[in-house]
Coordinates of C-alpha atoms in Angstrom, one line a residue:
M123 CA 24.0 -61.7 -52.6
S124 CA 26.1 -64.8 -53.2
K125 CA 24.0 -66.7 -50.7
E126 CA 20.3 -67.4 -51.3
L127 CA 18.1 -64.7 -49.9
R128 CA 15.6 -66.0 -47.3
V129 CA 13.0 -63.7 -45.7
I130 CA 10.3 -64.3 -43.0
I131 CA 7.3 -62.0 -43.0
S132 CA 5.0 -62.2 -40.0
G133 CA 1.7 -60.6 -38.9
G134 CA -1.8 -60.2 -40.0
G135 CA -5.3 -60.5 -38.5
T136 CA -6.8 -57.8 -40.8
G137 CA -6.5 -56.9 -44.4
G138 CA -4.8 -53.7 -43.2
H139 CA -1.8 -55.8 -42.1
I140 CA -2.0 -58.6 -44.7
F141 CA -2.1 -56.4 -47.8
P142 CA 1.1 -54.5 -47.1
A143 CA 2.8 -57.8 -46.1
V144 CA 2.0 -59.3 -49.5
A145 CA 2.9 -56.1 -51.3
I146 CA 6.4 -56.1 -49.6
A147 CA 6.8 -59.8 -50.5
N148 CA 6.0 -59.1 -54.2
A149 CA 8.4 -56.2 -54.3
I150 CA 11.2 -58.3 -52.8
K151 CA 10.5 -61.0 -55.4
A152 CA 10.6 -58.4 -58.2
L153 CA 14.1 -57.3 -57.0
C154 CA 15.4 -60.8 -56.2
P155 CA 13.4 -63.4 -58.2
D156 CA 15.1 -66.4 -56.5
V157 CA 14.2 -65.2 -53.0
K158 CA 12.6 -67.7 -50.5
I159 CA 9.8 -66.1 -48.5
L160 CA 8.0 -67.7 -45.7
F161 CA 5.0 -66.1 -44.0
V162 CA 4.1 -66.7 -40.3
G163 CA 0.5 -65.9 -39.3
A164 CA -2.0 -66.7 -36.6
L165 CA -4.2 -69.8 -36.9
G166 CA -7.8 -69.1 -37.7
R167 CA -7.1 -65.5 -38.9
M168 CA -7.6 -64.3 -42.5
E169 CA -3.9 -64.4 -43.4
M170 CA -4.1 -68.3 -43.5
Q171 CA -6.3 -68.0 -46.6
R172 CA -5.1 -64.7 -48.1
V173 CA -1.4 -65.4 -48.2
P174 CA -1.6 -68.8 -50.0
A175 CA -4.0 -67.2 -52.4
A176 CA -1.3 -64.6 -53.2
G177 CA 1.1 -67.5 -53.9
Y178 CA 3.2 -67.7 -50.7
E179 CA 3.7 -70.4 -48.1
I180 CA 2.5 -69.7 -44.6
K181 CA 2.8 -71.4 -41.2
G182 CA 0.3 -70.7 -38.5
L183 CA 0.9 -70.1 -34.7
P184 CA -1.9 -70.7 -32.2
I185 CA -1.4 -67.2 -30.7
Q186 CA -4.4 -65.0 -29.8
G187 CA -4.9 -61.7 -27.9
F188 CA -5.7 -61.3 -24.2
D189 CA -9.4 -61.4 -23.2
R190 CA -10.0 -58.2 -21.2
K191 CA -13.6 -59.1 -20.4
N192 CA -12.9 -62.6 -19.0
P193 CA -9.5 -62.7 -17.3
L194 CA -9.8 -66.4 -16.4
K195 CA -9.5 -67.3 -20.1
N196 CA -6.1 -65.7 -20.2
L197 CA -4.4 -68.8 -18.7
K198 CA -5.2 -70.5 -22.0
V199 CA -3.9 -67.4 -23.8
L200 CA -0.6 -67.5 -21.9
Y201 CA -0.2 -71.2 -22.8
K202 CA -0.8 -70.3 -26.5
I203 CA 1.8 -67.5 -26.3
W204 CA 4.4 -69.9 -24.8
K205 CA 3.6 -72.6 -27.4
S206 CA 3.8 -70.0 -30.2
Q207 CA 7.2 -68.9 -29.0
R208 CA 8.4 -72.5 -29.2
M209 CA 6.9 -73.0 -32.6
A210 CA 8.4 -69.7 -33.9
R211 CA 11.9 -70.8 -32.6
Q212 CA 11.6 -74.1 -34.5
I213 CA 10.3 -72.3 -37.7
I214 CA 13.3 -70.0 -37.7
K215 CA 15.7 -72.8 -37.0
E216 CA 14.4 -74.8 -40.0
F217 CA 14.0 -71.9 -42.4
C218 CA 17.2 -70.0 -41.5
P219 CA 16.1 -66.5 -42.6
Q220 CA 18.7 -63.6 -42.9
V221 CA 16.0 -61.0 -42.1
A222 CA 12.5 -60.9 -40.5
V223 CA 9.7 -58.5 -41.3
G224 CA 6.9 -57.7 -38.9
V225 CA 3.7 -56.0 -40.1
G226 CA 1.8 -55.9 -36.9
G227 CA -0.8 -58.4 -35.5
Y228 CA -0.4 -61.2 -33.0
A229 CA 1.9 -63.6 -34.9
S230 CA 4.6 -61.0 -35.4
G231 CA 5.3 -60.9 -31.7
P232 CA 6.8 -64.4 -31.1
T233 CA 8.2 -64.6 -34.6
L234 CA 10.3 -61.4 -34.4
N235 CA 11.2 -62.0 -30.7
M236 CA 12.7 -65.3 -31.7
A237 CA 14.4 -63.9 -34.7
A238 CA 16.0 -61.0 -32.7
A239 CA 17.1 -63.5 -30.1
K240 CA 19.1 -65.3 -32.8
G241 CA 20.7 -62.1 -34.0
I242 CA 18.6 -61.9 -37.2
P243 CA 17.9 -58.3 -38.1
C244 CA 14.2 -57.3 -37.9
L245 CA 12.3 -54.7 -39.9
L246 CA 8.9 -53.4 -38.7
Q247 CA 6.2 -51.9 -40.9
E248 CA 3.7 -49.7 -39.0
Q249 CA 0.7 -48.7 -41.1
N250 CA -1.2 -46.4 -38.7
S251 CA -0.5 -43.0 -37.2
Y252 CA -0.9 -44.5 -33.7
A253 CA 1.4 -47.5 -33.3
G254 CA 0.0 -50.9 -32.6
V255 CA 0.8 -52.8 -29.3
T256 CA 2.9 -55.5 -31.0
N257 CA 5.1 -53.1 -32.9
K258 CA 5.6 -50.9 -29.8
L259 CA 6.8 -53.9 -27.9
L260 CA 9.1 -55.0 -30.7
A261 CA 10.6 -51.6 -31.4
K262 CA 13.7 -52.0 -29.2
K263 CA 14.7 -55.2 -31.0
A264 CA 14.1 -53.8 -34.5
S265 CA 16.9 -52.6 -36.8
K266 CA 14.5 -50.4 -39.0
I267 CA 10.9 -49.2 -38.5
C268 CA 9.1 -48.2 -41.7
V269 CA 6.2 -45.8 -41.0
A270 CA 3.5 -44.0 -43.0
Y271 CA 3.0 -40.9 -40.9
E272 CA 5.3 -38.1 -39.5
G273 CA 5.7 -37.7 -35.8
M274 CA 6.2 -41.4 -35.0
E275 CA 9.1 -40.6 -32.7
R276 CA 6.6 -40.6 -29.8
F277 CA 6.4 -44.4 -30.2
F278 CA 9.7 -45.5 -31.7
P279 CA 13.4 -44.6 -31.4
A280 CA 13.9 -41.8 -33.9
E281 CA 17.2 -43.2 -35.4
K282 CA 15.4 -46.4 -36.5
I283 CA 12.5 -44.7 -38.3
M284 CA 12.1 -44.5 -42.1
L285 CA 9.1 -42.6 -43.6
T286 CA 8.1 -44.9 -46.4
G287 CA 4.3 -44.8 -46.5
N288 CA 2.1 -47.9 -46.9
P289 CA 2.2 -50.2 -49.9
V290 CA -1.0 -50.0 -52.0
R291 CA -2.5 -52.2 -54.7
R292 CA -0.6 -51.6 -57.9
Q293 CA -3.7 -52.1 -60.1
L294 CA -5.3 -49.0 -58.5
L295 CA -2.5 -46.8 -59.8
E296 CA -2.2 -48.4 -63.2
N297 CA -5.9 -47.9 -64.1
M298 CA -6.0 -46.0 -67.4
I299 CA -9.8 -45.8 -67.9
S300 CA -11.4 -42.3 -68.1
R301 CA -13.8 -41.0 -65.4
E302 CA -16.6 -41.0 -68.0
D303 CA -16.1 -44.6 -68.9
A304 CA -15.7 -45.6 -65.3
I305 CA -19.1 -44.0 -64.4
R306 CA -20.8 -45.6 -67.4
S307 CA -19.6 -49.0 -66.3
F308 CA -21.8 -48.6 -63.2
G309 CA -24.8 -47.6 -65.4
L310 CA -24.6 -44.0 -64.3
D311 CA -24.5 -40.6 -66.0
P312 CA -21.1 -39.0 -66.5
Q313 CA -22.7 -35.5 -66.5
K314 CA -23.6 -35.9 -62.8
K315 CA -21.4 -35.7 -59.7
T316 CA -20.8 -39.2 -58.2
I317 CA -20.2 -40.2 -54.5
L318 CA -18.6 -43.5 -53.6
L319 CA -19.5 -45.0 -50.2
V320 CA -17.3 -47.8 -48.9
G321 CA -17.1 -49.5 -45.6
G322 CA -14.5 -52.2 -46.2
S323 CA -15.2 -55.7 -47.5
L324 CA -17.6 -56.5 -44.5
G325 CA -19.3 -53.0 -44.7
A326 CA -19.7 -50.2 -42.1
R327 CA -23.0 -50.2 -40.3
T328 CA -23.0 -46.5 -39.5
I329 CA -22.3 -45.5 -43.2
N330 CA -25.1 -47.8 -44.3
E331 CA -27.6 -46.5 -41.7
S332 CA -26.7 -42.9 -42.8
V333 CA -27.7 -43.7 -46.4
L334 CA -31.0 -45.4 -45.4
K335 CA -32.0 -42.5 -43.2
H336 CA -31.5 -40.0 -46.0
I337 CA -33.0 -42.1 -48.9
N338 CA -35.6 -39.4 -49.7
E339 CA -33.0 -36.7 -50.1
I340 CA -30.9 -39.0 -52.3
K341 CA -34.0 -39.6 -54.6
T342 CA -34.5 -35.9 -55.1
N343 CA -30.9 -34.9 -55.4
N344 CA -29.0 -34.5 -58.7
V345 CA -26.0 -36.4 -57.2
Q346 CA -25.5 -40.1 -57.9
F347 CA -24.1 -42.8 -55.6
I348 CA -22.1 -46.0 -55.8
W349 CA -22.8 -47.8 -52.5
Q350 CA -20.7 -50.8 -51.3
T351 CA -22.8 -52.1 -48.4
G352 CA -20.5 -55.0 -47.5
K353 CA -21.5 -58.7 -47.6
Y354 CA -22.6 -58.8 -44.0
Y355 CA -25.3 -56.1 -44.4
S356 CA -26.3 -56.7 -48.1
A357 CA -29.5 -58.9 -47.8
K358 CA -31.1 -56.7 -45.1
I359 CA -30.3 -53.5 -47.0
N360 CA -31.8 -54.8 -50.2
E361 CA -35.0 -55.8 -48.3
Q362 CA -35.2 -52.2 -46.9
L363 CA -34.6 -50.6 -50.2
E364 CA -37.5 -52.6 -51.8
K365 CA -39.9 -51.1 -49.1
L366 CA -38.5 -47.6 -49.6
S367 CA -38.4 -47.9 -53.4
H368 CA -34.9 -48.0 -54.8
P369 CA -33.7 -44.6 -56.2
D370 CA -32.4 -44.7 -59.8
N371 CA -29.4 -42.6 -58.8
L372 CA -28.2 -45.2 -56.3
V373 CA -26.1 -48.2 -57.4
V374 CA -26.0 -50.8 -54.6
T375 CA -23.5 -53.7 -54.4
D376 CA -22.3 -55.9 -51.6
F377 CA -18.7 -55.9 -52.9
I378 CA -16.7 -54.0 -55.6
S379 CA -14.1 -56.2 -57.1
D380 CA -12.4 -53.4 -59.2
M381 CA -11.8 -50.6 -56.7
G382 CA -9.7 -48.8 -59.3
L383 CA -12.8 -48.3 -61.5
A384 CA -14.9 -47.2 -58.5
Y385 CA -12.3 -44.6 -57.4
K386 CA -12.0 -43.3 -60.9
A387 CA -15.8 -42.8 -61.1
A388 CA -16.0 -41.0 -57.8
D389 CA -15.8 -37.2 -57.3
L390 CA -16.0 -37.8 -53.6
V391 CA -15.4 -40.9 -51.4
I392 CA -17.0 -41.6 -48.0
S393 CA -15.0 -44.2 -46.1
R394 CA -13.7 -45.6 -42.8
A395 CA -10.2 -44.4 -41.9
G396 CA -8.1 -47.6 -42.2
A397 CA -4.5 -46.9 -43.0
G398 CA -4.5 -48.9 -46.3
S399 CA -7.5 -47.0 -47.6
I400 CA -6.0 -43.6 -46.6
S401 CA -2.8 -44.4 -48.4
E402 CA -4.8 -45.2 -51.6
F403 CA -6.7 -41.9 -51.3
C404 CA -3.4 -40.0 -50.9
L405 CA -1.8 -41.6 -54.0
L406 CA -5.0 -41.1 -56.1
G407 CA -5.6 -37.5 -54.8
K408 CA -9.2 -38.4 -53.9
P409 CA -11.4 -36.0 -51.9
V410 CA -12.7 -38.0 -49.0
I411 CA -15.0 -37.7 -45.9
L412 CA -13.7 -40.1 -43.3
V413 CA -15.9 -41.8 -40.7
P414 CA -13.5 -43.6 -38.3
S415 CA -14.6 -46.9 -36.9
P416 CA -15.0 -46.7 -33.1
N417 CA -14.4 -50.5 -32.8
V418 CA -10.7 -50.6 -33.3
A419 CA -7.7 -50.8 -31.0
E420 CA -6.8 -47.5 -29.3
D421 CA -9.2 -45.6 -31.6
H422 CA -6.4 -45.5 -34.2
Q423 CA -8.7 -44.8 -37.1
T424 CA -9.6 -41.4 -35.5
K425 CA -5.9 -40.6 -35.2
N426 CA -5.4 -41.6 -38.8
A427 CA -8.2 -39.3 -39.9
L428 CA -7.0 -36.3 -37.8
A429 CA -3.5 -36.6 -39.3
L430 CA -5.2 -35.7 -42.7
V431 CA -7.7 -33.2 -41.3
N432 CA -4.9 -31.3 -39.7
R433 CA -3.4 -30.8 -43.1
Q434 CA -6.7 -29.8 -44.8
A435 CA -6.4 -33.1 -46.7
A436 CA -9.7 -34.7 -45.7
L437 CA -13.0 -34.0 -43.9
Y438 CA -14.1 -36.0 -40.9
V439 CA -17.4 -37.0 -39.2
K440 CA -17.5 -38.8 -35.9
D441 CA -19.3 -42.2 -36.1
A442 CA -21.8 -41.2 -33.4
E443 CA -22.8 -38.1 -35.5
A444 CA -22.8 -39.7 -39.0
K445 CA -26.5 -40.5 -39.3
D446 CA -27.4 -36.9 -38.8
R447 CA -24.4 -35.1 -40.5
L448 CA -22.7 -37.3 -43.0
L449 CA -25.0 -37.1 -46.1
T450 CA -25.6 -33.3 -45.6
L451 CA -21.9 -32.7 -45.6
A452 CA -21.4 -35.0 -48.6
F453 CA -24.0 -33.1 -50.7
E454 CA -22.4 -29.7 -49.7
T455 CA -18.9 -30.9 -50.5
V456 CA -19.5 -32.7 -53.8
N457 CA -21.2 -29.6 -55.2
D458 CA -18.4 -27.3 -54.2
D459 CA -15.7 -27.6 -56.9
A460 CA -13.2 -25.3 -55.1
K461 CA -13.5 -27.5 -52.0
L462 CA -13.0 -30.7 -54.0
K463 CA -9.9 -29.2 -55.7
S464 CA -8.5 -28.1 -52.4
L465 CA -9.0 -31.5 -50.7
S466 CA -7.4 -33.3 -53.7
T467 CA -4.4 -31.0 -53.8
H468 CA -3.7 -31.3 -50.0
I469 CA -4.2 -35.1 -49.9
L470 CA -1.8 -35.6 -52.9
E471 CA 0.8 -33.7 -50.9
M472 CA 0.7 -36.5 -48.3
A473 CA 1.3 -39.3 -50.9
L474 CA 4.3 -41.5 -50.4
P475 CA 4.7 -43.5 -53.7
N476 CA 6.8 -46.7 -54.3
S477 CA 6.5 -47.7 -50.6
A478 CA 6.7 -51.4 -51.2
E479 CA 9.9 -51.1 -53.3
I480 CA 11.5 -48.8 -50.8
I481 CA 10.8 -51.2 -47.9
A482 CA 11.9 -54.2 -50.0
K483 CA 15.3 -52.6 -50.7
E484 CA 15.7 -51.9 -47.0
V485 CA 14.9 -55.6 -46.3
I486 CA 17.5 -56.8 -48.8
T487 CA 20.1 -54.4 -47.3
L488 CA 19.5 -55.8 -43.8
A489 CA 19.7 -59.3 -45.1
Q490 CA 23.1 -58.5 -46.8
N491 CA 24.4 -57.1 -43.6
S492 CA 23.1 -60.1 -41.7
Y493 CA 24.9 -62.4 -44.1
Y494 CA 28.2 -60.6 -43.9
S495 CA 28.1 -60.4 -40.1
H496 CA 27.5 -64.1 -39.5

């Protein structure tokens, strides 16, 4: 492009929205090193810390979601939406982007609405198999909608959809360490089968309670565990483990900084069913038991999980049944080599590599068209 490329990326609220947004920004920068990228997030949400930490400027809007339990509070919410629209209009006027990218989350609503009103082409990235409210509302105004699952025509106009997958952390795919060395790095035995339990950075209460309930079986089993409890639950779990006497085959940590190492060590993963995590399991070919969180909008994690289960690419345990069923299923699965191989083969078939780069190229194409049409 003869003119400087300027891109707005908006959305956030959770790591599942923020990580793809940063990955797309990095991919655009790799293709166009002189690009100017501005993020727009929601004040008080995690993107206001995570995005600057990744090296990008961010502006915050006061927007928040409606309070379904206390409708009277929504007068304040309506005012914040109106104020956010005005602020988004001003941000766009000052920054002059040629293209706007929405990744879902509150802030992307007013930002992309204002961009579309100015004739700026908009690209949406939907991470889940069940589309989020903001993206559904923005779909009519979008030029392109990048999705990670098939069958998204039920939410979006078919002619706008591109099946790109979700961008994942590059360092996970570039990890060259052997399985044996990865297991040794956790102080465990490479000769034994290893199960990795993860519940996201904050942890997953149900997964944690399932482990504590079956601690005696873990002690007597020839399988070993790497257990990320999450920072929120860490102190209480360590207290309980002292009373129960901590098994030698159970490595407990509140947070795993190198997930590439943990994935490499694992013969089987137990996880929530967030879109980002699932994309990682697909690209790495990891056998996984998914325990969808029941505390997410429109139960989208269950829908994410079932998209894999229907392709024999994952196993699934309902949150309400996990304390009784999860560990039993995990022991059965990890000791069944044929089952592990089948799960790995099928989940690899669902992998969509180079997502960030594919989306970045589409963003640049839209920006070029925008430039030539203005």
